[in-house]
Amino acid sequence: MKPAPTIGGYLIQRLHALGVRHVFGLPGDYVLGFYDLLQHSPLRVVNTCDEQGAGFAADAYARVRGLGAVCVTYCVGGLKIANPIAGAFAEKSPVVVISGAPGIGERLRDPLLHHKVRDFDTQKKVFEQLTVASAVLGDPQTAFAEIDRVVHAALRFKRPVYLELPRDRVHVPGLRTHRPAETAEPSDRRALRAAVAEAAERINAARHPVILADVEVHRFRLQDAVVRLARRTGIPVAATLLGKSVIGEQHPFCLGVYEGALGRPEVRRLVETSDCLLLLGAFLTDLNLGVFTARLDPARTIYATSEKIAVGLHNYEGVRFEDFLGALSRAPLHRRALPRFPRPRPAGAGVRRSPRAPLTVQGLFARLNAFLSPDDVVVADVGDALFGAADLFIQGRTDFLGPAYYTSMGFAVPAGIGVQIADRTKRPLVLVGDGAFQMTGFELAAAVRHGLDPVVVVLNNRGFGTERPMVDGPYNDVADVRYHELPALLGAGRGVRVGTEAELAAALAAARAHRGSFFLIEACLDPGDRSPALQRLTARLGRRV
């Protein structure tokens, strides 16, 4: 009779069966046994420089592939990824956190083992607040079922989960008779039919319907349903900043990004005057709604997410988001003429300044717009790297990633690693401020180690540009580092420093031709320069500060 898999082996089997091919992280003695198991498995270990970088990389990998994994040691490693996993929870990214832990046999009489904080379950209690499901794999009789339950929750809710693996359980066999459960959770058919019928009636009766698509359309891979709905009906589609690139912006029905009063006024007018607004997978956050400057009437909306289906003021229980959107895209809906509206600007639009002029934020993003190709993925960090990038012309779906709700600095460089590991056909264009780069920029060493070649643009304005216009002081300054010299330190890559548009244009051309290692462009900007979107945002946030 074939022996039962070990607990560690079964976890690897399940991750591989669900499409995971890489595990990010750093080793430590409580997880070394599982790392050795990984080394001899179909999964490839991707070591980063720091656990926070591993968490951001796994988050981005999950956004691209549908499921990610990060593996760290107990407490000193686990608690360092608490922040990236909190961001993954907030923005609905399904990451499986695997943490080593002291062995069950080591815990007798509550010894003071290294890395222990308070009690042996302290770390698990922390992650219970940051994940949608968790388990300690200490009992061989239940370990396989617990792995199935927890990983299923990650896929069902598109949020991170936590598995703690005591080191003396890695090679312990589980139940030989266990089989992975096929868990199906269909919608209530009557409720689904009623919801779709009322939604279709409202859409057909509307004169100016608009779709506002957001992050859950990404997470549940429902882009085809949105495109089909728009093509069949002639309804234009806007995206939120968090949901940017939910569909390619080359589509004739794409409005671009809606940001309340912070965004383009013509997009705001079309969205807010719609007599039937389809909010699909939308997070109604302060940044998505332009610091709550949005004016959206719930009575005129069809609001569909994984947690709620509401048509006007009517709520429908027991209806899955993917079932609702799929059925709505096939419903008998009227086709109408697409309204005339200003399109998102194509690549190269807006480049008007003298090439010898000092580089500005506006000039930087105009040149980046011209640089983008269909094979690029834009990964933006917080600040003008994110808000200035809102108007970049993105042609592919899920080709723009940014922490536009949780807004944790330091996301972009390690996320660029996760993106390129997830899809080698894409090249990341990483946009990051100097403050955020000082947090996680050294993860470029991991990019070198794993043969990655992102293009990294560091917006060097010598400080925290988002905070300066709200309340300024020396606490907003950072050290003026010569970022472009990092390749000399790492022994790989290429770096240039630019201060004019002509220098930037030359650097971008060189970056396009350079492959095989990273290309870093240090863009020197005036500390007082910022994009119009960031100016509007900080003006409103400053009143609250």
mmCIF file of C-alpha atoms in Angstrom, residues 63-64 215 218-219 239-247 249 257 365 372 376-381 383-404 411 419 426 429 431:
data_model
loop_
_atom_site.group_PDB
_atom_site.id
_atom_site.type_symbol
_atom_site.label_atom_id
_atom_site.label_comp_id
_atom_site.label_asym_id
_atom_site.label_seq_id
_atom_site.Cartn_x
_atom_site.Cartn_y
_atom_site.Cartn_z
ATOM 1 C CA ARG A 63 -2.524 39.259 -8.048
ATOM 2 C CA VAL A 64 -1.085 37.984 -11.324
ATOM 3 C CA VAL A 215 -10.420 45.265 -7.782
ATOM 4 C CA HIS A 218 -9.277 41.394 -11.128
ATOM 5 C CA ARG A 219 -9.245 38.938 -8.244
ATOM 6 C CA ALA A 239 -12.134 51.847 -13.325
ATOM 7 C CA THR A 240 -11.083 52.951 -9.869
ATOM 8 C CA LEU A 241 -7.426 53.601 -9.090
ATOM 9 C CA LEU A 242 -7.229 50.281 -7.225
ATOM 10 C CA GLY A 243 -8.905 48.565 -10.187
ATOM 11 C CA LYS A 244 -6.905 50.296 -12.943
ATOM 12 C CA SER A 245 -6.166 47.946 -15.882
ATOM 13 C CA VAL A 246 -9.197 45.819 -15.060
ATOM 14 C CA ILE A 247 -9.678 46.002 -18.833
ATOM 15 C CA GLU A 249 -7.637 51.045 -21.935
ATOM 16 C CA VAL A 257 -9.876 56.066 -14.069
ATOM 17 C CA PHE A 365 4.827 60.635 -16.755
ATOM 18 C CA LEU A 372 5.039 51.738 -22.340
ATOM 19 C CA ASP A 376 5.114 45.980 -19.676
ATOM 20 C CA VAL A 377 3.443 45.781 -16.269
ATOM 21 C CA VAL A 378 3.395 49.024 -14.264
ATOM 22 C CA VAL A 379 4.021 48.479 -10.550
ATOM 23 C CA ALA A 380 3.549 51.708 -8.604
ATOM 24 C CA ASP A 381 4.452 52.560 -5.039
ATOM 25 C CA GLY A 383 2.775 58.846 -3.616
ATOM 26 C CA ASP A 384 3.240 60.406 -7.032
ATOM 27 C CA ALA A 385 4.504 57.057 -8.258
ATOM 28 C CA LEU A 386 0.877 55.953 -7.839
ATOM 29 C CA PHE A 387 -1.181 59.085 -8.404
ATOM 30 C CA GLY A 388 0.900 60.368 -11.292
ATOM 31 C CA ALA A 389 0.541 56.953 -12.906
ATOM 32 C CA ALA A 390 -3.271 57.055 -12.835
ATOM 33 C CA ASP A 391 -3.384 58.442 -16.386
ATOM 34 C CA LEU A 392 -0.810 56.084 -17.899
ATOM 35 C CA PHE A 393 -2.274 54.272 -20.896
ATOM 36 C CA ILE A 394 -2.395 50.575 -19.935
ATOM 37 C CA GLN A 395 -3.288 48.199 -22.756
ATOM 38 C CA GLY A 396 -3.432 44.828 -20.983
ATOM 39 C CA ARG A 397 -5.584 43.501 -18.165
ATOM 40 C CA THR A 398 -3.953 43.341 -14.727
ATOM 41 C CA ASP A 399 -0.995 45.259 -16.120
ATOM 42 C CA PHE A 400 -1.123 47.906 -13.383
ATOM 43 C CA LEU A 401 -0.518 47.075 -9.721
ATOM 44 C CA GLY A 402 -0.449 49.510 -6.833
ATOM 45 C CA PRO A 403 -1.469 49.526 -3.151
ATOM 46 C CA ALA A 404 -4.177 52.110 -3.782
ATOM 47 C CA PHE A 411 5.486 47.793 -2.086
ATOM 48 C CA VAL A 419 5.173 40.056 -10.995
ATOM 49 C CA LYS A 426 6.039 40.601 -18.840
ATOM 50 C CA LEU A 429 8.142 49.096 -14.941
ATOM 51 C CA LEU A 431 7.729 53.423 -10.159
#
